[in-house]
PDB file of C-alpha atoms and ligand atoms in Angstrom:
ATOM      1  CA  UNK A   1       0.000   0.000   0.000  1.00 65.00           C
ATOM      2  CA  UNK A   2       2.859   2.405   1.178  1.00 68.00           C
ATOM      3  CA  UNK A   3       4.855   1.036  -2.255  1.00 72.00           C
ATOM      4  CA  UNK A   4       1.922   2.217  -4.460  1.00 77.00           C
ATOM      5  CA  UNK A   5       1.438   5.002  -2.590  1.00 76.00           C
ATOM      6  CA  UNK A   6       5.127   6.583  -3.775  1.00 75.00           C
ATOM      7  CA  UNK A   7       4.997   4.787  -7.030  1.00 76.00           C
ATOM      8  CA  UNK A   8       1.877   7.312  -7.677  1.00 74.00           C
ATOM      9  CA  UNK A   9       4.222  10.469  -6.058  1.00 75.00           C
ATOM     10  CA  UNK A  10       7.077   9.932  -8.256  1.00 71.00           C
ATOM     11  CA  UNK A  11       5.054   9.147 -11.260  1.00 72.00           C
ATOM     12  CA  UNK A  12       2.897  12.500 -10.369  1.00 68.00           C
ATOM     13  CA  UNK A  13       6.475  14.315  -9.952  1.00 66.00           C
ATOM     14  CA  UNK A  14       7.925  12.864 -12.714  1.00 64.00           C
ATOM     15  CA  UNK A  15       4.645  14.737 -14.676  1.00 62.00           C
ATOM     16  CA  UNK A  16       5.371  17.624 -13.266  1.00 61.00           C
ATOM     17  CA  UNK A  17       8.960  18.110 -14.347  1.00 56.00           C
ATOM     18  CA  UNK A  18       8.427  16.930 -17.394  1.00 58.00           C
ATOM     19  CA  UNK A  19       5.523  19.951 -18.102  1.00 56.00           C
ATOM     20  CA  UNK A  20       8.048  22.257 -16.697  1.00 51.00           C
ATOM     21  CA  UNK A  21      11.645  21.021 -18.705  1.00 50.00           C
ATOM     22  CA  UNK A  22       9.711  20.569 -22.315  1.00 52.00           C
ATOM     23  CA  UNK A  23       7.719  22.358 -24.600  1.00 50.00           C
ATOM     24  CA  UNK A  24       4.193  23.635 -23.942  1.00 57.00           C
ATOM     25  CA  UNK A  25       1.912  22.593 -26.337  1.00 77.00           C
ATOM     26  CA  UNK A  26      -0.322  25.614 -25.483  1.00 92.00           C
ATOM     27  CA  UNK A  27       2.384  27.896 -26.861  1.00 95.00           C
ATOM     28  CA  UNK A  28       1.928  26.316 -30.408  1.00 94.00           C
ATOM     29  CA  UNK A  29      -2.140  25.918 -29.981  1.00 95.00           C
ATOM     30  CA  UNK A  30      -1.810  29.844 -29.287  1.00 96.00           C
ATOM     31  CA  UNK A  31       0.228  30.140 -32.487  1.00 97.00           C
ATOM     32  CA  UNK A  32      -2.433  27.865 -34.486  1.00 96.00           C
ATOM     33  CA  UNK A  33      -5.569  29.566 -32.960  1.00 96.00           C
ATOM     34  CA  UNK A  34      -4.105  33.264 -34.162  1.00 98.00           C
ATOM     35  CA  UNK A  35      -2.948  31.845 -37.533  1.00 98.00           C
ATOM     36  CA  UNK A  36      -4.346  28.651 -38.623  1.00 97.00           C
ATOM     37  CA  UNK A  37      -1.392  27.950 -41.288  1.00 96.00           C
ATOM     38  CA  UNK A  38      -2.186  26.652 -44.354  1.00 94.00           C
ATOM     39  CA  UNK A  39      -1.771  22.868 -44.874  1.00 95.00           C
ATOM     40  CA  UNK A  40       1.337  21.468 -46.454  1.00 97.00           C
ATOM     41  CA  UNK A  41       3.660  24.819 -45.788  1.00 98.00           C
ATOM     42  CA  UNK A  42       6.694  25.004 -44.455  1.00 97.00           C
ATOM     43  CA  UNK A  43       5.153  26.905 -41.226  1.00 98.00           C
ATOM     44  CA  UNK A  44       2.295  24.268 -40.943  1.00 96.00           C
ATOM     45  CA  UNK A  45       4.552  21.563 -40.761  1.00 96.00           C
ATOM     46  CA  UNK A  46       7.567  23.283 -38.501  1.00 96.00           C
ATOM     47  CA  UNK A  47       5.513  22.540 -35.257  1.00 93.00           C
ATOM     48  CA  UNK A  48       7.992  23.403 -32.292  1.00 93.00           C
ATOM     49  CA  UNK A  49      10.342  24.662 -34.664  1.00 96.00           C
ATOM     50  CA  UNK A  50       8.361  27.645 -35.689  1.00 97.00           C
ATOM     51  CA  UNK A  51      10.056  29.293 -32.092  1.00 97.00           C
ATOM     52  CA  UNK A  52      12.226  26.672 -30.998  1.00 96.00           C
ATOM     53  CA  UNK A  53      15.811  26.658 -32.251  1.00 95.00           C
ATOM     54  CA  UNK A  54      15.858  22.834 -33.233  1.00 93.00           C
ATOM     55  CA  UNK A  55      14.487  19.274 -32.861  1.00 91.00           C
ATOM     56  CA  UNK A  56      14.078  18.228 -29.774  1.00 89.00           C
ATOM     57  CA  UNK A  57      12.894  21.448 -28.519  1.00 88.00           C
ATOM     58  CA  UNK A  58      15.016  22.850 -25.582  1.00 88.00           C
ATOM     59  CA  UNK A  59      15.083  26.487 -24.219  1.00 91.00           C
ATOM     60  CA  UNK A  60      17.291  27.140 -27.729  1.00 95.00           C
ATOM     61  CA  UNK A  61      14.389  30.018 -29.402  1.00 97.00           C
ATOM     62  CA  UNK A  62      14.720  31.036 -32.343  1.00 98.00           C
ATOM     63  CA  UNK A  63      14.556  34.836 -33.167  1.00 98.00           C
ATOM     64  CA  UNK A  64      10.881  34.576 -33.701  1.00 98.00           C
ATOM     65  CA  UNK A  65      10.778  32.489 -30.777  1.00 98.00           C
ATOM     66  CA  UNK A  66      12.285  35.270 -27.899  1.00 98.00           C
ATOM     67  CA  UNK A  67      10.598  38.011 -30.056  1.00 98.00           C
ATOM     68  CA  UNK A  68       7.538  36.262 -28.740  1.00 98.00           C
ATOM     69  CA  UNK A  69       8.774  35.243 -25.437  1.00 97.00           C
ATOM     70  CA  UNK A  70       9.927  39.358 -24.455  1.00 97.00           C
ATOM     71  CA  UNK A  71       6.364  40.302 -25.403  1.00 98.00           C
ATOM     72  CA  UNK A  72       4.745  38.033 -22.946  1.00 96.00           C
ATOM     73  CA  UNK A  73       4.207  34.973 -24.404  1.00 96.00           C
ATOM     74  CA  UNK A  74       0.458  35.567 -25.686  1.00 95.00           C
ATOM     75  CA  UNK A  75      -2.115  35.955 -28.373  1.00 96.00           C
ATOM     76  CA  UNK A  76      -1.469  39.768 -27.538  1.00 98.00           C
ATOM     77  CA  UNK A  77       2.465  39.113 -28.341  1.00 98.00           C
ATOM     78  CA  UNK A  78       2.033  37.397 -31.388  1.00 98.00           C
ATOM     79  CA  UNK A  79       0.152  40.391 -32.716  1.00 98.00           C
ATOM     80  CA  UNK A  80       2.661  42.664 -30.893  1.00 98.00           C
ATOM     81  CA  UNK A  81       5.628  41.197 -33.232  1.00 98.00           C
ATOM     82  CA  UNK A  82       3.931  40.832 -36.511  1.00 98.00           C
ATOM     83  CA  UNK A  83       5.400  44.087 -37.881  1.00 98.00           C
ATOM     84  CA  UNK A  84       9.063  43.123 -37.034  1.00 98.00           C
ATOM     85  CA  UNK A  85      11.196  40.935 -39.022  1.00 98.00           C
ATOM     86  CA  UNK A  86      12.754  38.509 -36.559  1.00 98.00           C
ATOM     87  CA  UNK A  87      15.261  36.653 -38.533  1.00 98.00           C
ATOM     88  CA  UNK A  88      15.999  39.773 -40.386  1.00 98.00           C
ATOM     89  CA  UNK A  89      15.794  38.170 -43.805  1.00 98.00           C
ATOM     90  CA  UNK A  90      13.902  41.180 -45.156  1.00 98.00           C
ATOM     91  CA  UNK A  91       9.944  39.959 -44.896  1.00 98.00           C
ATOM     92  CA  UNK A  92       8.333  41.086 -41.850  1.00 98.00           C
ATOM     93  CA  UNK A  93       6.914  38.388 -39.336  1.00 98.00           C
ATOM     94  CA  UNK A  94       3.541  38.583 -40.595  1.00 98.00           C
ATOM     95  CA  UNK A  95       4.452  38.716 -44.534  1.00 98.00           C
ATOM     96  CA  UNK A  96       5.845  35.000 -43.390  1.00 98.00           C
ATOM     97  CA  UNK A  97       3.074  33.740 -41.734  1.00 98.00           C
ATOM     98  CA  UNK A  98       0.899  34.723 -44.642  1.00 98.00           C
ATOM     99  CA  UNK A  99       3.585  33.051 -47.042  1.00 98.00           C
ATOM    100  CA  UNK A 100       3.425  30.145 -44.711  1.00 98.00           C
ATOM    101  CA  UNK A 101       7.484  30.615 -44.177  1.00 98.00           C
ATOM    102  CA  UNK A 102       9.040  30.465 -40.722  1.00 98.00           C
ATOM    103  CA  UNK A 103       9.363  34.068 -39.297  1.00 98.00           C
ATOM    104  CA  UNK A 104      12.545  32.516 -37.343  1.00 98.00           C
ATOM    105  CA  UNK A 105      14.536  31.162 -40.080  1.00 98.00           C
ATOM    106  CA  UNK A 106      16.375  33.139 -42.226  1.00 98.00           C
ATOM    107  CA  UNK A 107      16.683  30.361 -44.716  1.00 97.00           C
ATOM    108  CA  UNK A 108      12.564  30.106 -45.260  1.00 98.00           C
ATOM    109  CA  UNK A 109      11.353  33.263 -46.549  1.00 96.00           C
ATOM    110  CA  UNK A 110       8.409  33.762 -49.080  1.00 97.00           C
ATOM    111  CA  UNK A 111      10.010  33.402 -52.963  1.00 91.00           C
TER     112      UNK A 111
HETATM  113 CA1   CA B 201      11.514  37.368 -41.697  1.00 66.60          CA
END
């Protein structure tokens, strides 16, 4: 009884640090809720790479990614970075997201 009791703790720890140390799903649902992007582009498919850095996602942002972090992490701070060009590859963030290119990779940028 005692045995199951801390098999449940640790497994209900374990949980918790895992929520805390990985991505948050929410973060990309926020993304997808503001944008919806289109089906079979680049940004529809990037996933956790639309902010994160690389594959697995770590706290490695891209420059989209801590564009939207320093604005507060919201809806409100995806609209509050549209106008900037993150990865400075000459489209603005939103001119991406339209294009379905990744506002944090220099390399994917509307043709
Ligand atoms: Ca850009």
């Amino acid at each position: 009884m005692v045995r199951t009791g801390i098999g449940i703790a640790v497994a209900f720890a374990l949980i918790l640090i895992a929520a805390a140390a990985f991505a948050l799903p929410n973060d990309l649902t926020v993304f997808k809720t503001a944008y919806n992007p289109k089906e079979g582009t680049a940004l529809a498919s990037a996933a956790c790479l639309t902010c994160h850095a690389k594959m697995p996602p770590t706290k490695d942002l891209n420059p989209y990614g801590k564009d939207f972090m320093g604005k507060g992490r919201n809806a409100a701070a995806l609209k509050a970075i549209e106008s900037l060009d993150s990865d400075k590859d000459g489209f603005s963030n939103i001119a991406e997201i339209n294009a379905g290119t990744l506002p944090g990779d220099p390399a994917s940028k509307p043709k």
